[in-house]
mmCIF file of C-alpha atoms and ligand atoms in Angstrom:
data_model
loop_
_atom_site.group_PDB
_atom_site.id
_atom_site.type_symbol
_atom_site.label_atom_id
_atom_site.label_comp_id
_atom_site.label_asym_id
_atom_site.label_seq_id
_atom_site.Cartn_x
_atom_site.Cartn_y
_atom_site.Cartn_z
ATOM 1 C CA UNK A 388 57.814 -77.661 -148.700
ATOM 2 C CA UNK A 389 58.319 -78.282 -152.382
ATOM 3 C CA UNK A 390 61.904 -78.777 -153.395
ATOM 4 C CA UNK A 391 62.886 -77.001 -156.544
ATOM 5 C CA UNK A 392 64.640 -79.375 -158.908
ATOM 6 C CA UNK A 393 68.067 -78.097 -159.761
ATOM 7 C CA UNK A 394 69.649 -79.047 -163.067
ATOM 8 C CA UNK A 395 72.200 -81.827 -162.557
ATOM 9 C CA UNK A 396 74.821 -79.448 -163.801
ATOM 10 C CA UNK A 397 74.711 -75.820 -164.909
ATOM 11 C CA UNK A 398 73.822 -76.106 -168.532
ATOM 12 C CA UNK A 399 76.636 -75.890 -170.973
ATOM 13 C CA UNK A 400 79.419 -76.003 -168.344
ATOM 14 C CA UNK A 401 82.236 -78.518 -168.604
ATOM 15 C CA UNK A 402 81.633 -81.467 -166.313
ATOM 16 C CA UNK A 403 85.371 -81.798 -165.875
ATOM 17 C CA UNK A 404 87.427 -78.664 -165.540
ATOM 18 C CA UNK A 405 90.865 -79.215 -167.016
ATOM 19 C CA UNK A 406 93.861 -77.768 -165.231
ATOM 20 C CA UNK A 407 96.990 -76.636 -167.028
ATOM 21 C CA UNK A 408 98.684 -79.806 -165.781
ATOM 22 C CA UNK A 409 95.883 -81.941 -167.268
ATOM 23 C CA UNK A 410 96.281 -80.229 -170.610
ATOM 24 C CA UNK A 411 100.043 -80.556 -170.522
ATOM 25 C CA UNK A 412 99.788 -84.267 -169.734
ATOM 26 C CA UNK A 413 97.282 -84.972 -172.478
ATOM 27 C CA UNK A 414 99.319 -83.210 -175.116
ATOM 28 C CA UNK A 415 102.786 -84.504 -174.154
ATOM 29 C CA UNK A 416 104.268 -87.643 -175.594
ATOM 30 C CA UNK A 417 106.793 -88.126 -172.845
ATOM 31 C CA UNK A 418 107.440 -87.167 -169.243
ATOM 32 C CA UNK A 419 110.545 -85.009 -168.973
ATOM 33 C CA UNK A 420 110.468 -84.755 -165.175
ATOM 34 C CA UNK A 421 113.340 -87.239 -164.902
ATOM 35 C CA UNK A 422 116.328 -85.628 -166.637
ATOM 36 C CA UNK A 423 118.206 -87.576 -169.264
ATOM 37 C CA UNK A 424 121.390 -89.176 -167.956
ATOM 38 C CA UNK A 425 124.645 -87.424 -168.875
ATOM 39 C CA UNK A 426 125.625 -88.036 -172.483
ATOM 40 C CA UNK A 427 122.236 -89.420 -173.555
ATOM 41 C CA UNK A 428 121.134 -86.368 -175.517
ATOM 42 C CA UNK A 429 124.439 -86.171 -177.358
ATOM 43 C CA UNK A 430 124.322 -89.847 -178.318
ATOM 44 C CA UNK A 431 120.648 -90.560 -178.958
ATOM 45 C CA UNK A 432 120.575 -88.641 -182.220
ATOM 46 C CA UNK A 433 119.691 -89.454 -185.792
ATOM 47 C CA UNK A 434 123.258 -88.642 -186.866
ATOM 48 C CA UNK A 435 124.902 -91.018 -184.395
ATOM 49 C CA UNK A 436 127.508 -92.927 -186.467
ATOM 50 C CA UNK A 437 126.322 -96.300 -185.106
ATOM 51 C CA UNK A 438 122.745 -95.590 -186.174
ATOM 52 C CA UNK A 439 123.951 -94.508 -189.616
ATOM 53 C CA UNK A 440 125.962 -97.699 -189.914
ATOM 54 C CA UNK A 441 122.928 -99.833 -188.979
ATOM 55 C CA UNK A 442 120.682 -97.955 -191.422
ATOM 56 C CA UNK A 443 123.134 -98.517 -194.260
ATOM 57 C CA UNK A 444 123.662 -102.176 -193.400
ATOM 58 C CA UNK A 445 119.912 -102.903 -193.213
ATOM 59 C CA UNK A 446 119.229 -100.985 -196.427
ATOM 60 C CA UNK A 447 121.741 -103.182 -198.242
ATOM 61 C CA UNK A 448 119.851 -106.375 -197.288
ATOM 62 C CA UNK A 449 117.199 -107.933 -199.443
ATOM 63 C CA UNK A 450 114.944 -109.710 -196.920
ATOM 64 C CA UNK A 451 111.155 -110.113 -196.728
ATOM 65 C CA UNK A 452 111.382 -108.903 -193.113
ATOM 66 C CA UNK A 453 112.355 -105.489 -194.434
ATOM 67 C CA UNK A 454 109.146 -104.746 -196.350
ATOM 68 C CA UNK A 455 107.936 -101.647 -194.489
ATOM 69 C CA UNK A 456 104.398 -101.681 -193.114
ATOM 70 C CA UNK A 457 103.599 -99.758 -189.919
ATOM 71 C CA UNK A 458 107.307 -99.049 -189.454
ATOM 72 C CA UNK A 459 108.065 -96.994 -192.570
ATOM 73 C CA UNK A 460 110.726 -94.285 -192.546
ATOM 74 C CA UNK A 461 108.282 -91.361 -192.253
ATOM 75 C CA UNK A 462 106.532 -92.927 -189.231
ATOM 76 C CA UNK A 463 109.842 -93.547 -187.499
ATOM 77 C CA UNK A 464 110.890 -89.931 -188.167
ATOM 78 C CA UNK A 465 107.610 -88.552 -186.868
ATOM 79 C CA UNK A 466 106.920 -90.785 -183.901
ATOM 80 C CA UNK A 467 110.165 -92.017 -182.379
ATOM 81 C CA UNK A 468 111.925 -89.311 -180.431
ATOM 82 C CA UNK A 469 115.250 -90.993 -179.782
ATOM 83 C CA UNK A 470 116.249 -89.449 -176.405
ATOM 84 C CA UNK A 471 112.753 -89.992 -174.995
ATOM 85 C CA UNK A 472 112.284 -93.495 -176.350
ATOM 86 C CA UNK A 473 110.461 -94.763 -173.238
ATOM 87 C CA UNK A 474 107.692 -92.176 -173.590
ATOM 88 C CA UNK A 475 104.898 -92.603 -176.097
ATOM 89 C CA UNK A 476 106.460 -93.643 -179.399
ATOM 90 C CA UNK A 477 105.967 -96.205 -182.138
ATOM 91 C CA UNK A 478 107.499 -98.688 -179.685
ATOM 92 C CA UNK A 479 105.119 -98.164 -176.751
ATOM 93 C CA UNK A 480 101.661 -96.653 -176.916
ATOM 94 C CA UNK A 481 100.539 -94.937 -173.793
ATOM 95 C CA UNK A 482 96.873 -93.964 -174.397
ATOM 96 C CA UNK A 483 96.949 -90.501 -172.891
ATOM 97 C CA UNK A 484 93.676 -89.354 -171.332
ATOM 98 C CA UNK A 485 92.686 -87.361 -168.251
ATOM 99 C CA UNK A 486 95.547 -87.945 -165.779
ATOM 100 C CA UNK A 487 93.150 -88.821 -162.945
ATOM 101 C CA UNK A 488 91.576 -91.470 -165.153
ATOM 102 C CA UNK A 489 94.963 -92.866 -166.180
ATOM 103 C CA UNK A 490 96.056 -92.957 -162.536
ATOM 104 C CA UNK A 491 92.979 -94.933 -161.570
ATOM 105 C CA UNK A 492 93.364 -97.347 -164.458
ATOM 106 C CA UNK A 493 96.996 -97.976 -163.603
ATOM 107 C CA UNK A 494 96.078 -98.540 -159.958
ATOM 108 C CA UNK A 495 93.602 -101.232 -161.000
ATOM 109 C CA UNK A 496 96.266 -102.772 -163.229
ATOM 110 C CA UNK A 497 98.900 -102.612 -160.471
ATOM 111 C CA UNK A 498 96.623 -104.477 -158.040
ATOM 112 C CA UNK A 499 95.826 -107.055 -160.707
ATOM 113 C CA UNK A 500 99.497 -107.629 -161.518
ATOM 114 C CA UNK A 501 100.518 -107.738 -157.842
ATOM 115 C CA UNK A 502 97.987 -110.519 -157.218
ATOM 116 C CA UNK A 503 99.552 -112.599 -160.009
ATOM 117 C CA UNK A 504 103.201 -111.831 -159.335
ATOM 118 C CA UNK A 505 104.217 -115.278 -158.076
ATOM 119 C CA UNK A 506 107.854 -114.488 -158.870
ATOM 120 C CA UNK A 507 107.742 -111.454 -156.546
ATOM 121 C CA UNK A 508 109.089 -109.138 -159.254
ATOM 122 C CA UNK A 509 107.215 -105.915 -158.479
ATOM 123 C CA UNK A 510 109.226 -105.064 -155.374
ATOM 124 C CA UNK A 511 112.467 -106.175 -157.075
ATOM 125 C CA UNK A 512 112.342 -104.563 -160.524
ATOM 126 C CA UNK A 513 112.486 -100.823 -160.050
ATOM 127 C CA UNK A 514 111.019 -98.160 -162.329
ATOM 128 C CA UNK A 515 113.009 -94.922 -162.439
ATOM 129 C CA UNK A 516 111.002 -93.122 -165.123
ATOM 130 C CA UNK A 517 114.104 -92.558 -167.263
ATOM 131 C CA UNK A 518 113.965 -91.580 -170.952
ATOM 132 C CA UNK A 519 110.498 -90.061 -170.836
ATOM 133 C CA UNK A 520 108.636 -93.022 -169.318
ATOM 134 C CA UNK A 521 105.216 -92.226 -167.815
ATOM 135 C CA UNK A 522 105.118 -93.516 -164.243
ATOM 136 C CA UNK A 523 102.522 -93.732 -161.485
ATOM 137 C CA UNK A 524 102.994 -93.613 -157.722
ATOM 138 C CA UNK A 525 100.597 -94.577 -154.945
ATOM 139 C CA UNK A 526 101.180 -94.563 -151.183
ATOM 140 C CA UNK A 527 102.824 -97.793 -150.037
ATOM 141 C CA UNK A 528 103.350 -99.085 -153.600
ATOM 142 C CA UNK A 529 106.440 -99.185 -155.789
ATOM 143 C CA UNK A 530 106.548 -96.683 -158.656
ATOM 144 C CA UNK A 531 105.130 -98.385 -161.752
ATOM 145 C CA UNK A 532 104.914 -97.904 -165.502
ATOM 146 C CA UNK A 533 103.455 -99.778 -168.438
ATOM 147 C CA UNK A 534 106.965 -101.140 -169.147
ATOM 148 C CA UNK A 535 107.203 -102.618 -165.647
ATOM 149 C CA UNK A 536 103.656 -103.977 -165.300
ATOM 150 C CA UNK A 537 103.555 -105.496 -168.784
ATOM 151 C CA UNK A 538 106.948 -107.129 -168.240
ATOM 152 C CA UNK A 539 106.020 -108.521 -164.812
ATOM 153 C CA UNK A 540 102.901 -110.128 -166.267
ATOM 154 C CA UNK A 541 104.862 -111.579 -169.203
ATOM 155 C CA UNK A 542 107.673 -112.996 -167.095
ATOM 156 C CA UNK A 543 105.196 -114.587 -164.672
ATOM 157 C CA UNK A 544 103.361 -116.067 -167.649
ATOM 158 C CA UNK A 545 106.584 -117.562 -169.005
ATOM 159 C CA UNK A 546 107.273 -119.022 -165.569
ATOM 160 C CA UNK A 547 103.750 -120.452 -165.247
ATOM 161 C CA UNK A 548 103.734 -121.911 -168.748
ATOM 162 C CA UNK A 549 107.293 -123.212 -168.930
ATOM 163 C CA UNK A 550 108.698 -123.306 -165.388
ATOM 164 C CA UNK A 551 111.962 -121.624 -166.380
ATOM 165 C CA UNK A 552 113.217 -120.445 -162.993
ATOM 166 C CA UNK A 553 113.950 -123.997 -161.807
ATOM 167 C CA UNK A 554 116.195 -124.787 -164.793
ATOM 168 C CA UNK A 555 119.943 -124.636 -164.646
ATOM 169 C CA UNK A 556 119.889 -122.071 -167.454
ATOM 170 C CA UNK A 557 117.590 -120.786 -170.158
ATOM 171 C CA UNK A 558 118.037 -118.689 -173.278
ATOM 172 C CA UNK A 559 115.624 -116.317 -174.970
ATOM 173 C CA UNK A 560 115.471 -114.816 -178.458
ATOM 174 C CA UNK A 561 113.334 -111.662 -178.715
ATOM 175 C CA UNK A 562 112.185 -110.844 -182.267
ATOM 176 C CA UNK A 563 111.144 -107.199 -182.629
ATOM 177 C CA UNK A 564 112.536 -106.332 -179.216
ATOM 178 C CA UNK A 565 111.971 -102.559 -179.322
ATOM 179 C CA UNK A 566 114.342 -100.737 -176.986
ATOM 180 C CA UNK A 567 114.986 -103.937 -174.984
ATOM 181 C CA UNK A 568 112.182 -103.549 -172.439
ATOM 182 C CA UNK A 569 111.694 -107.243 -171.742
ATOM 183 C CA UNK A 570 115.407 -108.039 -171.984
ATOM 184 C CA UNK A 571 116.157 -105.534 -169.233
ATOM 185 C CA UNK A 572 113.363 -106.872 -167.007
ATOM 186 C CA UNK A 573 114.173 -110.551 -167.673
ATOM 187 C CA UNK A 574 117.785 -110.069 -166.574
ATOM 188 C CA UNK A 575 116.526 -108.575 -163.287
ATOM 189 C CA UNK A 576 114.005 -111.383 -162.863
ATOM 190 C CA UNK A 577 115.955 -114.593 -163.523
ATOM 191 C CA UNK A 578 119.414 -115.402 -162.112
ATOM 192 C CA UNK A 579 119.654 -118.402 -164.440
ATOM 193 C CA UNK A 580 119.102 -116.410 -167.647
ATOM 194 C CA UNK A 581 122.129 -117.402 -169.740
ATOM 195 C CA UNK A 582 121.309 -115.392 -172.873
ATOM 196 C CA UNK A 583 118.662 -112.866 -173.875
ATOM 197 C CA UNK A 584 119.218 -111.951 -177.493
ATOM 198 C CA UNK A 585 117.337 -109.071 -179.158
ATOM 199 C CA UNK A 586 116.871 -108.928 -182.932
ATOM 200 C CA UNK A 587 114.875 -106.526 -185.089
ATOM 201 C CA UNK A 588 114.389 -105.344 -188.652
ATOM 202 C CA UNK A 589 114.280 -101.635 -187.823
ATOM 203 C CA UNK A 590 117.705 -100.006 -187.386
ATOM 204 C CA UNK A 591 116.412 -97.421 -184.883
ATOM 205 C CA UNK A 592 115.132 -100.211 -182.610
ATOM 206 C CA UNK A 593 118.417 -102.104 -182.851
ATOM 207 C CA UNK A 594 120.308 -98.903 -182.066
ATOM 208 C CA UNK A 595 118.131 -98.080 -179.037
ATOM 209 C CA UNK A 596 118.272 -101.638 -177.677
ATOM 210 C CA UNK A 597 122.073 -101.680 -177.948
ATOM 211 C CA UNK A 598 122.276 -98.332 -176.199
ATOM 212 C CA UNK A 599 119.656 -99.005 -173.510
ATOM 213 C CA UNK A 600 120.818 -102.457 -172.492
ATOM 214 C CA UNK A 601 124.394 -101.217 -172.235
ATOM 215 C CA UNK A 602 123.176 -98.227 -170.215
ATOM 216 C CA UNK A 603 121.284 -100.533 -167.833
ATOM 217 C CA UNK A 604 124.427 -102.654 -167.418
ATOM 218 C CA UNK A 605 122.686 -105.922 -168.339
ATOM 219 C CA UNK A 606 124.965 -107.118 -171.182
ATOM 220 C CA UNK A 607 125.607 -110.012 -170.779
ATOM 221 C CA UNK A 608 123.376 -111.943 -170.485
ATOM 222 C CA UNK A 609 121.407 -109.495 -172.666
ATOM 223 C CA UNK A 610 122.771 -108.792 -176.150
ATOM 224 C CA UNK A 611 121.619 -107.324 -179.435
ATOM 225 C CA UNK A 612 122.423 -108.907 -182.779
ATOM 226 C CA UNK A 613 121.867 -106.651 -185.813
ATOM 227 C CA UNK A 614 119.902 -108.043 -188.720
ATOM 228 C CA UNK A 615 122.931 -108.296 -191.013
ATOM 229 C CA UNK A 616 124.802 -110.403 -188.425
ATOM 230 C CA UNK A 617 122.096 -113.013 -187.712
ATOM 231 C CA UNK A 618 123.675 -115.806 -189.761
ATOM 232 C CA UNK A 619 127.121 -115.156 -188.288
ATOM 233 C CA UNK A 620 126.121 -115.012 -184.644
ATOM 234 C CA UNK A 621 123.166 -117.348 -184.100
ATOM 235 C CA UNK A 622 123.203 -121.150 -184.355
ATOM 236 C CA UNK A 623 120.499 -123.851 -184.276
ATOM 237 C CA UNK A 624 119.896 -124.996 -180.712
ATOM 238 C CA UNK A 625 121.044 -121.687 -179.158
ATOM 239 C CA UNK A 626 117.628 -120.807 -177.669
ATOM 240 C CA UNK A 627 114.892 -122.329 -175.494
ATOM 241 C CA UNK A 628 112.233 -119.723 -176.187
ATOM 242 C CA UNK A 629 111.505 -117.007 -178.748
ATOM 243 C CA UNK A 630 109.242 -114.096 -177.819
ATOM 244 C CA UNK A 631 107.441 -111.668 -180.077
ATOM 245 C CA UNK A 632 105.496 -108.950 -178.271
ATOM 246 C CA UNK A 633 103.448 -106.523 -180.367
ATOM 247 C CA UNK A 634 105.808 -107.003 -183.256
ATOM 248 C CA UNK A 635 104.424 -109.533 -185.776
ATOM 249 C CA UNK A 636 101.215 -107.435 -185.716
ATOM 250 C CA UNK A 637 103.305 -104.580 -187.093
ATOM 251 C CA UNK A 638 104.857 -106.617 -189.915
ATOM 252 C CA UNK A 639 103.556 -107.910 -193.218
ATOM 253 C CA UNK A 640 102.487 -111.546 -193.655
ATOM 254 C CA UNK A 641 105.536 -112.122 -195.795
ATOM 255 C CA UNK A 642 107.796 -110.840 -192.992
ATOM 256 C CA UNK A 643 106.111 -113.022 -190.344
ATOM 257 C CA UNK A 644 106.426 -116.073 -192.607
ATOM 258 C CA UNK A 645 110.132 -115.327 -193.047
ATOM 259 C CA UNK A 646 110.720 -114.936 -189.295
ATOM 260 C CA UNK A 647 108.736 -118.133 -188.628
ATOM 261 C CA UNK A 648 110.912 -120.131 -191.032
ATOM 262 C CA UNK A 649 114.030 -118.547 -189.581
ATOM 263 C CA UNK A 650 113.025 -119.503 -186.005
ATOM 264 C CA UNK A 651 112.280 -123.044 -187.165
ATOM 265 C CA UNK A 652 115.691 -123.242 -188.874
ATOM 266 C CA UNK A 653 117.242 -122.203 -185.556
ATOM 267 C CA UNK A 654 115.248 -125.023 -183.922
ATOM 268 C CA UNK A 655 113.772 -122.675 -181.304
ATOM 269 C CA UNK A 656 111.365 -125.094 -179.586
ATOM 270 C CA UNK A 657 108.860 -122.558 -178.228
ATOM 271 C CA UNK A 658 107.509 -119.227 -179.367
ATOM 272 C CA UNK A 659 105.411 -116.788 -177.348
ATOM 273 C CA UNK A 660 103.468 -114.247 -179.433
ATOM 274 C CA UNK A 661 101.494 -111.281 -178.094
ATOM 275 C CA UNK A 662 99.636 -109.631 -180.991
ATOM 276 C CA UNK A 663 98.142 -106.138 -180.944
ATOM 277 C CA UNK A 664 94.540 -105.665 -179.879
ATOM 278 C CA UNK A 665 92.543 -108.805 -179.386
ATOM 279 C CA UNK A 666 92.807 -112.564 -179.659
ATOM 280 C CA UNK A 667 93.465 -112.694 -183.415
ATOM 281 C CA UNK A 668 96.912 -112.963 -184.934
ATOM 282 C CA UNK A 669 96.756 -110.195 -187.526
ATOM 283 C CA UNK A 670 99.486 -108.582 -189.585
ATOM 284 C CA UNK A 671 99.718 -105.001 -190.840
ATOM 285 C CA UNK A 672 100.007 -105.097 -194.629
ATOM 286 C CA UNK A 673 101.524 -102.453 -196.883
ATOM 287 C CA UNK A 674 98.022 -101.292 -197.927
ATOM 288 C CA UNK A 675 97.056 -101.154 -194.184
ATOM 289 C CA UNK A 676 94.970 -104.312 -194.536
ATOM 290 C CA UNK A 677 95.277 -107.156 -192.044
ATOM 291 C CA UNK A 678 95.964 -110.845 -192.586
ATOM 292 C CA UNK A 679 95.719 -113.811 -190.230
ATOM 293 C CA UNK A 680 99.307 -114.924 -189.646
ATOM 294 C CA UNK A 681 98.561 -118.198 -187.833
ATOM 295 C CA UNK A 682 98.952 -120.135 -191.131
ATOM 296 C CA UNK A 683 102.408 -118.584 -191.626
ATOM 297 C CA UNK A 684 103.607 -119.867 -188.253
ATOM 298 C CA UNK A 685 101.934 -123.252 -188.792
ATOM 299 C CA UNK A 686 103.600 -123.607 -192.188
ATOM 300 C CA UNK A 687 106.945 -123.041 -190.476
ATOM 301 C CA UNK A 688 106.148 -125.903 -188.066
ATOM 302 C CA UNK A 689 104.814 -123.994 -185.039
ATOM 303 C CA UNK A 690 101.668 -125.439 -183.465
ATOM 304 C CA UNK A 691 99.703 -123.293 -181.013
ATOM 305 C CA UNK A 692 99.434 -125.105 -177.678
ATOM 306 C CA UNK A 693 97.938 -122.401 -175.443
ATOM 307 C CA UNK A 694 96.232 -119.079 -175.869
ATOM 308 C CA UNK A 695 94.701 -116.977 -173.143
ATOM 309 C CA UNK A 696 94.043 -113.343 -172.230
ATOM 310 C CA UNK A 697 96.921 -111.391 -170.691
ATOM 311 C CA UNK A 698 94.502 -109.926 -168.141
ATOM 312 C CA UNK A 699 92.494 -112.900 -166.919
ATOM 313 C CA UNK A 700 89.860 -110.921 -164.987
ATOM 314 C CA UNK A 701 87.327 -109.631 -167.556
ATOM 315 C CA UNK A 702 86.228 -106.794 -165.254
ATOM 316 C CA UNK A 703 89.812 -105.536 -165.039
ATOM 317 C CA UNK A 704 90.430 -106.193 -168.735
ATOM 318 C CA UNK A 705 87.689 -103.692 -169.604
ATOM 319 C CA UNK A 706 89.502 -100.939 -167.746
ATOM 320 C CA UNK A 707 93.209 -101.316 -168.369
ATOM 321 C CA UNK A 708 95.644 -100.616 -171.159
ATOM 322 C CA UNK A 709 96.590 -104.249 -171.865
ATOM 323 C CA UNK A 710 93.030 -105.479 -171.455
ATOM 324 C CA UNK A 711 92.748 -106.599 -175.082
ATOM 325 C CA UNK A 712 95.994 -108.527 -175.239
ATOM 326 C CA UNK A 713 96.418 -112.285 -175.526
ATOM 327 C CA UNK A 714 99.292 -114.701 -175.059
ATOM 328 C CA UNK A 715 99.748 -117.333 -177.777
ATOM 329 C CA UNK A 716 102.267 -120.067 -177.009
ATOM 330 C CA UNK A 717 103.567 -122.255 -179.844
ATOM 331 C CA UNK A 718 105.705 -125.381 -179.965
ATOM 332 C CA UNK A 719 107.891 -126.465 -182.866
ATOM 333 C CA UNK A 720 106.784 -129.825 -184.197
ATOM 334 C CA UNK A 721 109.121 -132.622 -185.170
HETATM 335 C C1 SAM B 1063 105.402 -102.015 -180.716
HETATM 336 S S1 SAM B 1063 107.118 -102.369 -180.798
HETATM 337 C C2 SAM B 1063 107.252 -103.629 -179.553
HETATM 338 C C3 SAM B 1063 108.620 -103.698 -178.974
HETATM 339 C C4 SAM B 1063 108.859 -104.750 -177.891
HETATM 340 N N1 SAM B 1063 108.572 -106.083 -178.363
HETATM 341 C C5 SAM B 1063 108.068 -104.455 -176.664
HETATM 342 O O1 SAM B 1063 107.056 -105.121 -176.442
HETATM 343 O O2 SAM B 1063 108.458 -103.546 -175.901
HETATM 344 C C6 SAM B 1063 107.260 -103.253 -182.328
HETATM 345 C C7 SAM B 1063 108.628 -103.787 -182.612
HETATM 346 O O3 SAM B 1063 108.578 -104.498 -183.856
HETATM 347 C C8 SAM B 1063 109.728 -104.154 -184.598
HETATM 348 N N2 SAM B 1063 109.479 -104.398 -186.011
HETATM 349 C C9 SAM B 1063 108.839 -103.631 -186.909
HETATM 350 N N3 SAM B 1063 108.843 -104.198 -188.133
HETATM 351 C C10 SAM B 1063 109.514 -105.375 -187.993
HETATM 352 C C11 SAM B 1063 109.856 -106.429 -188.889
HETATM 353 N N4 SAM B 1063 109.520 -106.383 -190.175
HETATM 354 N N5 SAM B 1063 110.536 -107.487 -188.393
HETATM 355 C C12 SAM B 1063 110.882 -107.524 -187.078
HETATM 356 N N6 SAM B 1063 110.584 -106.570 -186.192
HETATM 357 C C13 SAM B 1063 109.909 -105.503 -186.643
HETATM 358 C C14 SAM B 1063 109.973 -102.709 -184.261
HETATM 359 O O4 SAM B 1063 111.271 -102.292 -184.576
HETATM 360 C C15 SAM B 1063 109.721 -102.748 -182.768
HETATM 361 O O5 SAM B 1063 110.867 -103.169 -182.099
#
């Protein structure tokens, strides 16, 4: 009998039929299934007096770090919904796509992270999905998010590279700390964390970090120092490590050079940088051009001693959201 060849798929039909849930997911910036905690909506507003105060104080400064590039006022207005700051915003990109695809990609990432979690953080650091965070659940696994998985990888990297957990104490300075993602996770991860200080040049980020870290009950050892208070509150020798995750890539060269000199003046002996997209250390200039910022850090006295992909399995790196990211570890010379 001759088999009639059937077309692989009825011509013209969608290969993937989208449900209403799929469409909702792909067009939503944040997940509202976890309600905001009491008081959050009333406080996380553009007219909050603390945010106004920070905006005015930052606007009165004349610092190279304040030259707007990716983070200009219109972008912040358009793409940083204050109450839902852990959804997709200027602070954290989520890469929305078909939910089944995202779920699979996060499962691959979860397994990758779990296999490298020497500190055993995944079962200890919980994800509650608060403030619009996209989360993923699988049978027998803890609920995860980009915030959690990225932080677990970073904290294990810091441990592998610097062996911090065995020290009596260690102190971190986070430049461009966003809403305090890594500060919150680091406090949960290390009992010997004596200080985790967040600084930023964007008042909305400072405001959110102050609010979030207080809400999570992690201050101290976490704290936030506003840009106009840096000279009053920070002293040379106060920190063992500075971190900069996806932040220098969103600044101008001039801003990175200023931060580099400032870190060197504070005698911060080590600096961990994670740039955006790929192994190169590139800025975001006012005209949207890019500039290699390695010379700016070298001129400040920072020598790169290690650089390696965040996701060390190339097959996994192709599939997951942080697959393009690299760690760059610097030491201060002299
Ligand atoms: C993509 S977010 C990353 C936040 C955080 N490091 C994280 O990984 O969750 C970029 C951060 O850089 C900060 N930023 C933007 N321009 C800056 C500048 N000129 N100096 C310092 N930080 C800046 C933003 O406020 C924001 O906190």
